[in-house]
Coordinates of C-alpha atoms in Angstrom, one line a residue:
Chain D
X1 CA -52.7 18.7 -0.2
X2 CA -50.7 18.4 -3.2
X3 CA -49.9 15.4 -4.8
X4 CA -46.4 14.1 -4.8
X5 CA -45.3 13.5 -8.4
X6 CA -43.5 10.9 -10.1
X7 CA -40.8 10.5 -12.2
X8 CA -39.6 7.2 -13.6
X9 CA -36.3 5.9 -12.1
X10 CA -35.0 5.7 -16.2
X11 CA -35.9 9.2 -16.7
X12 CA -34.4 10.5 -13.7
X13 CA -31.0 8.7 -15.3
X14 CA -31.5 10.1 -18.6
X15 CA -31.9 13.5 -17.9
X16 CA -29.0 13.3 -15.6
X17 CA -26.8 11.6 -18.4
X18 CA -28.1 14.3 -21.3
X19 CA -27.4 16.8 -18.5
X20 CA -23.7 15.7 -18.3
X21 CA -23.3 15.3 -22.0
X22 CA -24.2 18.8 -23.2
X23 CA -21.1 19.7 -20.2
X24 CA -18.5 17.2 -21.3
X25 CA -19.4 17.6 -25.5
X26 CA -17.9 21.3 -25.1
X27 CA -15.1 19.7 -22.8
X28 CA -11.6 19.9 -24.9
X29 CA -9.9 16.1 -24.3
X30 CA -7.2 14.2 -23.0
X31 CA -5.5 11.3 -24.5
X32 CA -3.2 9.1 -22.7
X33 CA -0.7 6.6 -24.6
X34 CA 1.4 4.1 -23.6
X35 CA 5.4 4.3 -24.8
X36 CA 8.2 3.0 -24.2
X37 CA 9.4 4.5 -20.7
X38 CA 5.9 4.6 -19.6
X39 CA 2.8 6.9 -20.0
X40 CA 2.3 9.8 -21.5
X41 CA -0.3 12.4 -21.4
X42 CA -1.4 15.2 -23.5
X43 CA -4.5 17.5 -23.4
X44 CA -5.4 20.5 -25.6
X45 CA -5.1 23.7 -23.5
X46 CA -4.0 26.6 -24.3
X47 CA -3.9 28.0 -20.3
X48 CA -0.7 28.3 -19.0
X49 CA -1.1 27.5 -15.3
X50 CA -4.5 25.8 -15.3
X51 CA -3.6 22.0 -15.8
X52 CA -5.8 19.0 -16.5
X53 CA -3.3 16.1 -16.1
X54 CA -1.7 16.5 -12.6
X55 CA 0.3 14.4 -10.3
X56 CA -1.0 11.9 -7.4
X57 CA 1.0 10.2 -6.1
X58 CA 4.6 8.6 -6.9
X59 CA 3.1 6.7 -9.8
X60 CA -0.1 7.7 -9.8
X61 CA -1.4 10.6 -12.1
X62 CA -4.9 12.1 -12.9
X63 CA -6.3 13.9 -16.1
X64 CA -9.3 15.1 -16.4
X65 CA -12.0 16.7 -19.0
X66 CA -14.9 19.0 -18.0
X67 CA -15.1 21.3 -15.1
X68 CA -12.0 22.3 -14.1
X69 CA -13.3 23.2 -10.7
X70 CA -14.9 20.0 -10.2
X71 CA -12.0 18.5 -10.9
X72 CA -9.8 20.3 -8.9
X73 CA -11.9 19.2 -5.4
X74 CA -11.1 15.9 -6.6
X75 CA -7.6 16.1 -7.4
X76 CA -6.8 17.5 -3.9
X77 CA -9.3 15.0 -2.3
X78 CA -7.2 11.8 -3.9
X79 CA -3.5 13.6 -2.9
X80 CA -4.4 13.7 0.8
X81 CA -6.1 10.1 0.7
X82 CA -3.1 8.8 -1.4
X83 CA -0.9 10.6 1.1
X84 CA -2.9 9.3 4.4
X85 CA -2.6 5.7 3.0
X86 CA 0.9 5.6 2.6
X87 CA 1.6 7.2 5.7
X88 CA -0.2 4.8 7.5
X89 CA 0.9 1.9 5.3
X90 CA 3.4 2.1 2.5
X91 CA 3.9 3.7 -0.2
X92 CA 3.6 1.1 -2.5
X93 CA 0.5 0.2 -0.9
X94 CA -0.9 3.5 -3.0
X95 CA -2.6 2.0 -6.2
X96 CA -4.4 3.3 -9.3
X97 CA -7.2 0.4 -8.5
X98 CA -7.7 2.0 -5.1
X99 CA -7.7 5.6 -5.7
X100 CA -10.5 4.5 -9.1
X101 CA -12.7 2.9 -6.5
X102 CA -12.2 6.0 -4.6
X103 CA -13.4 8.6 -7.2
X104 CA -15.8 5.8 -8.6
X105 CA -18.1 5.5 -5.3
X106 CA -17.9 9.6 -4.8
X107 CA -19.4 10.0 -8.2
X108 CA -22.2 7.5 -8.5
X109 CA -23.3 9.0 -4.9
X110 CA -23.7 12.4 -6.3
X111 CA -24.7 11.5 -9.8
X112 CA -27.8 9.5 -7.8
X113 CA -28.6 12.2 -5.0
X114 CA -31.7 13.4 -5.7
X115 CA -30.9 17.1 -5.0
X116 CA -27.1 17.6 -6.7
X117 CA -26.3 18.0 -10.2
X118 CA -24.2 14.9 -11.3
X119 CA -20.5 16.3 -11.6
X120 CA -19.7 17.4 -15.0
X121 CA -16.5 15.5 -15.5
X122 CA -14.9 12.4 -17.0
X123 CA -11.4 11.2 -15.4
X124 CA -8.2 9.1 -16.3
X125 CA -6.5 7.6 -13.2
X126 CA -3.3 6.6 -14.6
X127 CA -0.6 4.1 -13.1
X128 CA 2.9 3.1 -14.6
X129 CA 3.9 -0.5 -13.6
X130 CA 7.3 -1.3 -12.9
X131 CA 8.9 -3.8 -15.0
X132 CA 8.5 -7.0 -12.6
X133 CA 5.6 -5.9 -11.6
X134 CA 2.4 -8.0 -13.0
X135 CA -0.1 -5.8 -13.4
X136 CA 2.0 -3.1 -15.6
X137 CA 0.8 0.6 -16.8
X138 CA -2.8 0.5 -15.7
X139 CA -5.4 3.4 -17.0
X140 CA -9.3 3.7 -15.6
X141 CA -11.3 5.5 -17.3
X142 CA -14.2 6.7 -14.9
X143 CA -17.4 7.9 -15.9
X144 CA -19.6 11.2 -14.4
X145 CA -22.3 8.6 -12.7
X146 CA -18.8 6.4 -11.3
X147 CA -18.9 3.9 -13.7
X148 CA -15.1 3.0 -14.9
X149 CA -13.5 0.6 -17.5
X150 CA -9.9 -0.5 -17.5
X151 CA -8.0 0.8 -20.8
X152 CA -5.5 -0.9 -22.6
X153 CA -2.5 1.1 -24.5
X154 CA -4.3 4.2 -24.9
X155 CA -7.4 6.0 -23.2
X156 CA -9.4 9.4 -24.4
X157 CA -11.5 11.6 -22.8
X158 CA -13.7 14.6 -23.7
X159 CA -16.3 15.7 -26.1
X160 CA -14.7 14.2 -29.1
X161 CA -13.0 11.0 -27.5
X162 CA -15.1 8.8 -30.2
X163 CA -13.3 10.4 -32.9
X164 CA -10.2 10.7 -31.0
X165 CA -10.4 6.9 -30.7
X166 CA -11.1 5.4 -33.5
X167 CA -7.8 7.1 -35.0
X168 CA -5.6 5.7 -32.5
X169 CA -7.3 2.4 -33.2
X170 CA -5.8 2.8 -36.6
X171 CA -2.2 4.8 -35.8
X172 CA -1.4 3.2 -32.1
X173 CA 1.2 1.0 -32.4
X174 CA 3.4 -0.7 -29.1
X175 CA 6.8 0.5 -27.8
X176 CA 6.5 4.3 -29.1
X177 CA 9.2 6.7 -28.4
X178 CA 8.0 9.7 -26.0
X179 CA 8.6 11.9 -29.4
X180 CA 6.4 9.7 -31.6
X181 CA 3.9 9.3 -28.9
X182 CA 3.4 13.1 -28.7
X183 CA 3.5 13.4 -32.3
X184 CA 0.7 10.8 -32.7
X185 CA -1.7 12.4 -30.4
X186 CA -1.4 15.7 -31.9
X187 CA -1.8 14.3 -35.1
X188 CA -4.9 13.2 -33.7
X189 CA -6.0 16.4 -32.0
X190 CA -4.9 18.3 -35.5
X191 CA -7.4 15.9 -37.4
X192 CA -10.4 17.0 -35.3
X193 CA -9.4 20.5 -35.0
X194 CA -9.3 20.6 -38.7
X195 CA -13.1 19.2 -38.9
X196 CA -14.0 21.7 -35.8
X197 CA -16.0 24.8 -37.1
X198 CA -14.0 27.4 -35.4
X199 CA -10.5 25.9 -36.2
X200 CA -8.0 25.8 -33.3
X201 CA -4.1 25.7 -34.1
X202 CA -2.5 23.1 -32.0
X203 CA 1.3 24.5 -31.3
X204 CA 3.4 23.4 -28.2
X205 CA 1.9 26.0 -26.5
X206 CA -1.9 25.2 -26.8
X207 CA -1.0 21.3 -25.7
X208 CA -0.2 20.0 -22.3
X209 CA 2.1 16.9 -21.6
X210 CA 3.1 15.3 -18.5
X211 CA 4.3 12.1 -18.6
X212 CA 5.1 8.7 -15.3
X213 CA 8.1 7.8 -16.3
X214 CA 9.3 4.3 -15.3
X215 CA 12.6 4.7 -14.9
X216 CA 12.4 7.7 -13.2
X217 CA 13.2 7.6 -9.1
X218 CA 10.6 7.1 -6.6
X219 CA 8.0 10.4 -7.8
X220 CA 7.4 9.1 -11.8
X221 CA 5.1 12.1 -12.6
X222 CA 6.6 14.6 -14.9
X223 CA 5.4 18.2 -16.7
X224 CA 7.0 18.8 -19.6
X225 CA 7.9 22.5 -20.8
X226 CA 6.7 23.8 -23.4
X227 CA 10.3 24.1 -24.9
X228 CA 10.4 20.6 -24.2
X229 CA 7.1 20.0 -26.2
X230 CA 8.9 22.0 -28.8
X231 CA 11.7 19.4 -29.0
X232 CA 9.3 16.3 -28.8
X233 CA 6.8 17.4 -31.9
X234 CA 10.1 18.5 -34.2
X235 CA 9.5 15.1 -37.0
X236 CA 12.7 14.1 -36.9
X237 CA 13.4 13.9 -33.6
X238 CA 13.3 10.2 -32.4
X239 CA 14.1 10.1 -28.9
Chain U
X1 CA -15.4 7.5 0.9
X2 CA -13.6 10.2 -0.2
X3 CA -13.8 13.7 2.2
X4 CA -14.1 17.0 -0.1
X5 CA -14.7 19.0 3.2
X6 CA -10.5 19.5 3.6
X7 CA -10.0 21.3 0.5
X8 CA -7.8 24.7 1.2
X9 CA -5.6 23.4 3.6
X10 CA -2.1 22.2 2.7
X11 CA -1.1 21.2 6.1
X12 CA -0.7 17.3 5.7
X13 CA -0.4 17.7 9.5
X14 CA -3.2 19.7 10.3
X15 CA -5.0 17.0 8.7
X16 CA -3.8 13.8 10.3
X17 CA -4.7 15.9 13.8
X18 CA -8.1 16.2 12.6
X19 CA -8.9 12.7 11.0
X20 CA -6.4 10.4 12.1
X21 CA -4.6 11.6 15.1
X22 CA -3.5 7.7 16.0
X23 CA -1.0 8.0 13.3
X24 CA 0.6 11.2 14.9
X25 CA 4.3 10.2 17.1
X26 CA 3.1 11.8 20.2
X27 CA -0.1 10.7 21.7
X28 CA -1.9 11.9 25.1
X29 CA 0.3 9.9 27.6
X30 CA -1.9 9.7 30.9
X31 CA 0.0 10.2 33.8
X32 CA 2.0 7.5 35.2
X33 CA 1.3 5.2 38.0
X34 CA 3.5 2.3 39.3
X35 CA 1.9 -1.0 38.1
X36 CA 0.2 -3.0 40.3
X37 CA -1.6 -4.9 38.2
X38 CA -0.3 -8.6 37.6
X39 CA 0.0 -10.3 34.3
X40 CA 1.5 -13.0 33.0
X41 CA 5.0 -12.1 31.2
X42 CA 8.4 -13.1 29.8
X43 CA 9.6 -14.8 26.9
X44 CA 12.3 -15.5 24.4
X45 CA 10.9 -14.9 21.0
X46 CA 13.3 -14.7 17.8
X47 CA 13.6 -14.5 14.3
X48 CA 16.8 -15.7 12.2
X49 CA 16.9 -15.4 8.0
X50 CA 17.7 -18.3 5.7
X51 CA 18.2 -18.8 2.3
X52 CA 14.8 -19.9 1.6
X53 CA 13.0 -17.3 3.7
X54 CA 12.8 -17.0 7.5
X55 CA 12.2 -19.0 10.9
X56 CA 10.6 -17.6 13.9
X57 CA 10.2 -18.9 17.0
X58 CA 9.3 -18.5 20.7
X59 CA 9.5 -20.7 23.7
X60 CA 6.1 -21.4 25.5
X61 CA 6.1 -20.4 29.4
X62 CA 4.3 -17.4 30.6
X63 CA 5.3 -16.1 34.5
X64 CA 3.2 -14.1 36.8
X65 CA 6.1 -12.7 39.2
X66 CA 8.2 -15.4 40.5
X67 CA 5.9 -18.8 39.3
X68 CA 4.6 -20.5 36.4
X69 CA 1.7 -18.6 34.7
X70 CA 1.3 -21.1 31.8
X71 CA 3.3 -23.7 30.1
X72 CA 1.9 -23.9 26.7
X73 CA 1.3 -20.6 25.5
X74 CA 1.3 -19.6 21.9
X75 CA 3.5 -16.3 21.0
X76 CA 3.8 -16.5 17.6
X77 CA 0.8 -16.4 15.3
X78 CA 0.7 -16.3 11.5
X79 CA -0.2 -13.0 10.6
X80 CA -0.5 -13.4 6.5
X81 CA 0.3 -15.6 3.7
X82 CA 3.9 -15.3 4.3
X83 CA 4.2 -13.4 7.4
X84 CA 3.9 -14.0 11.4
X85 CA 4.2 -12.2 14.5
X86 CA 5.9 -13.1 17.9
X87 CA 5.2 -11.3 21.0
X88 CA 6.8 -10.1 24.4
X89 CA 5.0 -8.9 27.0
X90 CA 1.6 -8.4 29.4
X91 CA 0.7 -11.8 27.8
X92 CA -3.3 -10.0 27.4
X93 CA -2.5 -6.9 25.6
X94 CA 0.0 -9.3 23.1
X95 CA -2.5 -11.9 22.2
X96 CA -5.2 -9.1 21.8
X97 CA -2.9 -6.8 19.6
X98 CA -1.7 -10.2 17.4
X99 CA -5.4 -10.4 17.0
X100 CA -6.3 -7.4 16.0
X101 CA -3.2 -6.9 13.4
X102 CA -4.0 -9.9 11.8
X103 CA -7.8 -8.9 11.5
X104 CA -6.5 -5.6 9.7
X105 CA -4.2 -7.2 7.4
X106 CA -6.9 -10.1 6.2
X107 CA -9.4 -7.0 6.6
X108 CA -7.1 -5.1 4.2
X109 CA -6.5 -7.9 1.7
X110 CA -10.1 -8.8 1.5
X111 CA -11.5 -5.1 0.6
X112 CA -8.6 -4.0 -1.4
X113 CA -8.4 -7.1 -3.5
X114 CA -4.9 -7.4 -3.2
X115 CA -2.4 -8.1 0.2
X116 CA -0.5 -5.3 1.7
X117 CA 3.0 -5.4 1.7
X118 CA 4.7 -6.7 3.9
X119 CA 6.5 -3.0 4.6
X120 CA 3.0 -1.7 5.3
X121 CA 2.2 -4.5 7.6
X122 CA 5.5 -3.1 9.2
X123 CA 4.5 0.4 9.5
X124 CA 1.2 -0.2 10.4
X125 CA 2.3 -2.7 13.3
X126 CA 4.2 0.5 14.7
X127 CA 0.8 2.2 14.9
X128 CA -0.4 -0.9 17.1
X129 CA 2.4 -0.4 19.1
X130 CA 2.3 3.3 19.6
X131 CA -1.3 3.2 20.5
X132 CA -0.8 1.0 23.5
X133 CA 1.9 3.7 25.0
X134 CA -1.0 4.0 27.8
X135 CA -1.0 0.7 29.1
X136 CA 3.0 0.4 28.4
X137 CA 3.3 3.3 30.6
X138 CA 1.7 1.2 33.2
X139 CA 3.7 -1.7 32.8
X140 CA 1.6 -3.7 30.3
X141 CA 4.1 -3.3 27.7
X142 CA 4.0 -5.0 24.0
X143 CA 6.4 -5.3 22.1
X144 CA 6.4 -7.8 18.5
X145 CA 8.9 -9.0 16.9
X146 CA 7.6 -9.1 12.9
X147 CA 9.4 -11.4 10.1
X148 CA 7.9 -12.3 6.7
X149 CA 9.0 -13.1 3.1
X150 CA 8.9 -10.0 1.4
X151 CA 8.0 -11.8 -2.3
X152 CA 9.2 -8.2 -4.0
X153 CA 12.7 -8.8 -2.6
X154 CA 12.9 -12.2 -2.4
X155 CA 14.1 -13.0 1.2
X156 CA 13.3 -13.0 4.9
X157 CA 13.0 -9.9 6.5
X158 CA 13.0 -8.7 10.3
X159 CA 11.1 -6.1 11.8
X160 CA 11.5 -5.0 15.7
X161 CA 10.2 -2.1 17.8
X162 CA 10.5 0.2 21.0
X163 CA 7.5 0.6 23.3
X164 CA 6.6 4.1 21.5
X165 CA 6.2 2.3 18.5
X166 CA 9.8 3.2 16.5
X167 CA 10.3 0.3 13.5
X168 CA 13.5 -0.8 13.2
X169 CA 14.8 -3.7 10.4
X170 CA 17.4 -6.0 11.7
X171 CA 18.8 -8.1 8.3
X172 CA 20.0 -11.6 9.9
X173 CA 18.3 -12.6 13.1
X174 CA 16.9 -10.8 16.5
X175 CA 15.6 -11.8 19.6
X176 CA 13.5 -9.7 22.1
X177 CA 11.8 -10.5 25.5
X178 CA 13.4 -11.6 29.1
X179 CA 16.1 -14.0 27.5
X180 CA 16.2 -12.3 24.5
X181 CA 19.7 -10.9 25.6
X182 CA 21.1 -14.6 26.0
X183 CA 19.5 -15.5 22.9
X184 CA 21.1 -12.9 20.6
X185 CA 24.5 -14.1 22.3
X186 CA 24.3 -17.3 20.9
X187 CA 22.7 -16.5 17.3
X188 CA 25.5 -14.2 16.9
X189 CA 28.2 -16.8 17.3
X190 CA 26.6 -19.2 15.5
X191 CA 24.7 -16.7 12.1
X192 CA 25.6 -17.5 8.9
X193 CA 24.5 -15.8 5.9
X194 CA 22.8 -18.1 3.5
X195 CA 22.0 -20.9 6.5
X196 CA 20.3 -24.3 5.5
X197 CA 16.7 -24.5 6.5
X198 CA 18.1 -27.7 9.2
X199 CA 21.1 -25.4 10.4
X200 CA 19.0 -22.3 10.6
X201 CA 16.3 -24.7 13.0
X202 CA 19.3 -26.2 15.0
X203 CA 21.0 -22.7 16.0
X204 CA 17.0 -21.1 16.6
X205 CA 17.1 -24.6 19.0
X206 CA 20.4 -23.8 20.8
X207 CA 19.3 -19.7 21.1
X208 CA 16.1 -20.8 23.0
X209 CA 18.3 -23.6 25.1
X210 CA 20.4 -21.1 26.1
X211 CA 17.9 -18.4 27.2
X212 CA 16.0 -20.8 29.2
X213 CA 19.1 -21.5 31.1
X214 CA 20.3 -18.1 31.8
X215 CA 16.8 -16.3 32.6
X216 CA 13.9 -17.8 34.8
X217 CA 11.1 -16.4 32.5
X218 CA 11.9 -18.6 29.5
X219 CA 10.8 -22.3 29.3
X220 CA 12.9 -24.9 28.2
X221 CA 12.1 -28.1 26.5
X222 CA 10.2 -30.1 28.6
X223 CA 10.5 -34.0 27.6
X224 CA 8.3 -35.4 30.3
X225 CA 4.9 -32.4 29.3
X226 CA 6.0 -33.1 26.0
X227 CA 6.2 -29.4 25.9
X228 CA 8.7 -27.3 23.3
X229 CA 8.9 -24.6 21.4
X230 CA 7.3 -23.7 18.5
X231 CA 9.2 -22.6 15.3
X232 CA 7.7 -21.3 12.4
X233 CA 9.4 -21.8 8.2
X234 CA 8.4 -18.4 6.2
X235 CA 9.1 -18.6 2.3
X236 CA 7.6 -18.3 -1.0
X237 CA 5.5 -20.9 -0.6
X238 CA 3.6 -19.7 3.1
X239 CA 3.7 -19.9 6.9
X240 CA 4.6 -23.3 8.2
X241 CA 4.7 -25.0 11.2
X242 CA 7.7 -27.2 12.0
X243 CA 5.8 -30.3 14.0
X244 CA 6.5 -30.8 17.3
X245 CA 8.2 -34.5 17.3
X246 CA 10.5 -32.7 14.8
X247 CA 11.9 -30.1 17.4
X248 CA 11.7 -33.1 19.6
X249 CA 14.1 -34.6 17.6
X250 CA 16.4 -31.8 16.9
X251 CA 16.1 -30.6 21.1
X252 CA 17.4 -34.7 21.8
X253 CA 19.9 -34.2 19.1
X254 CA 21.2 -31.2 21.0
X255 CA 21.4 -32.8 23.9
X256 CA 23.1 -35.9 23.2
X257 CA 25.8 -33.3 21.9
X258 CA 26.1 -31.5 24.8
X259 CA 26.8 -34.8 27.1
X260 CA 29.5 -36.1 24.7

């Protein structure tokens, strides 16, 4: 008979973190901003139909950075509970909170299953408040292993996110226009490229936007094109 | 906890049929058979909007064919914070659905950390509704009558619906059950928009005096039991209950009116 062997519950978590780490390092990021009409949301990606920031639910949007199809089973999973919720309820009844605990509980159950590999992914749930409403814009940053934090203003995910933040620390300032917000996180994406060994030119076309707008109608999720990117990046454009 | 196992399907329907065919419109109807089973029934149950939110209200005999089932029954119960339902009906079924819909919405509130609203209360109360089609069919029929103070909007709001559970919003007042006939007659002589909370309680008085007198299933005030209605004040603030020796007093002003 063989003897069962044992590894320590803190090793078990390690490896499973270093694991994910070595995925979401290579994983180009996100950064979401707060401005004036709402949230906005850029990523570096240079595909043109493969998206990492996609629409949930009327003011509900999710971005992502790691495995795409990881992300993807996820993305559909939250539509049709989003969508089964308000059916059953209202549509209000839909929250960011909700959908975060959602995601939160999937992922710590697979990051601590003994015979899975933890998802390689790190996600933004993104929620634009109305203007009586109390709560406001709300953005959850959620962790491979479930764990999530609320974010205030701005959020960042991916390999570089440290980097990422510590410049918007410095740059972020309240009540941005959608241009200047774009502008800022490209500025900030252009600063790491530049350090990157393999430089990577960000253009409209390598970047992805979407935006919740609050004064849209009811569905506040919105793709910009890349012509409107275009428009948006242009300096002296203040709109 | 979130299901991964549906991914490829697009069919919002497909889904629902699988998972949660209660919300669907048409469930299995089993085949009908006259009723023969007795239960106690008919009412007068109504809601009327104020300025400061909304009363609702109900009279307090249940029948069982031609007699007296019960003289104090309760049909309106406090469903939220700032919501209650009133209920006509197979008096069984109606206390057990009140029950059970406000066990969800508590249930709701408690796990989500914050109260649904009072729109989703509405829809979801159609759900109730639908999924007692069965027993309706068999002449245990429910049917609420929903009013709350919707905080977003800032005013009273009415929410009635069919046996096959259809939600319908009625803006100033309604009035369902046996005399609910008689006592939409009267609230829709005497509605005002913007009512005082003491002219809003005296025409809910004079709505429930007037279906007790036209149909046999409604109770009356009844001085010498010490028995009246109950009505219900919905704002802002919560779910209260007007006391008793208050409708006394405004049931005794009523009638000294009425003998002038």
């Amino acid at each position: 008979m063989s003897t069962p062997y044992y590894v320590s519950a803190e090793q078990i978590r390690q490896d499973k973190e270093d694991f994910v780490r070595r995925g979401i390092q290579q994983a180009k990021e996100v950064i979401v901003l707060e401005y004036r009409d709402g949230l906005v949301m850029v990523a570096e990606n240079p595909r043109k139909t493969t998206f990492k920031i996609s629409e949930i639910y009327d003011r509900i949007a999710l971005a992502a950075a790691g495995r795409i199809a990881e992300y993807e089973a996820l993305r559909v999973a939250g539509i049709r509970e989003a969508e089964i919720k308000g059916f059953r309820y209202y549509r209000e009844d839909v929250t960011a909170k909700w959908l975060t605990n959602l995601y939160s509980q999937h992922m710590a159950a697979v990051a601590q299953a003994w015979d899975a590999k933890p998802l390689e992914i790190e996600l933004l749930v993104c929620e634009v408040g109305s203007d009586d409403s109390r709560p406001g814009n709300q953005i959850y940053h959620i962790a491979f292993d479930g764990i999530y934090l609320e974010e205030e203003k701005y959020a960042v995910i991916g390999g570089r996110a440290m980097a990422l933040r510590e410049m918007l620390e410095q740059e972020y300032t309240d009540d941005l226009t959608m241009a200047a917000a774009v502008q800022l996180a490209t500025r900030c994406f252009q600063a790491v490229e530049a350090d990157a060994d393999e430089r990577y030119d960000i253009t409209p076309r390598t970047i992805e936007v979407a935006c919740l707008e609050k004064s849209a109608e009811r569905r506040k999720f919105r793709r910009l094109s890349v012509q409107e990117v275009a428009e948006r990046l242009r300096t002296d454009d203040a709109t | 906890m979130l299901e991964l196992g549906d991914y490829g399907t697009s069919d919002f329907l497909q889904i629902l049929k699988r998972r949660h065919p209660e919300l669907l419109a048409s469930p299995a109807v089993p085949p009908v058979q006259p009723a023969e089973i007795r239960a106690y029934e008919g009412t007068t149950v109504l809601a009327v909007v104020y300025g400061e939110g909304i009363v609702i209200a109900g009279d307090r005999q249940a029948t069982e064919g031609y007699q007296v089932g019960e003289r104090r029954i309760q049909k309106v119960y406090q469903i939220d914070r700032r919501s209650a339902i009133a209920i006509a009906g197979a008096a069984g079924p109606c206390i057990e659905m009140a029950k059970l819909f406000q066990v969800e919405v508590e249930f709701y509130e408690k796990t989500e950390g914050v109260s649904l609203s009072l729109e989703g209360q509405a829809n979801f109360l159609a759900h109730l509704v639908r999924a007692n089609l069965g027993l309706a069919m068999q002449g245990l029929i429910v049917l609420p009558l929903f009013a709350g103070y919707d905080v977003k909007r800032k005013c009273g709001r009415i929410f009635k619906y069919d046996a096959i559970g259809g939600r319908y919003e009625e803006d100033d007042y309604y009035a369902i059950g046996s005399g609910g006939k008689d006592a939409r007659a009267t609230l829709k002589k005497r509605y005002r928009p913007g009512l005082s909370r003491q002219d809003a309680l005296g025409i809910v008085a004079e709505a429930l005096w007037d279906a007790a007198d036209e149909d046999i299933a409604t109770g009356g005030p009844d001085f010498i039991r010490k028995i009246f209605p109950t009505m219900s004040l919905i704002t802002e603030a919560g779910v209260s209950e007007v006391p008793e020796v208050t409708v006394e007093g405004i049931y005794r002003e009523f009638i000294s009116r009425l003998e002038q």
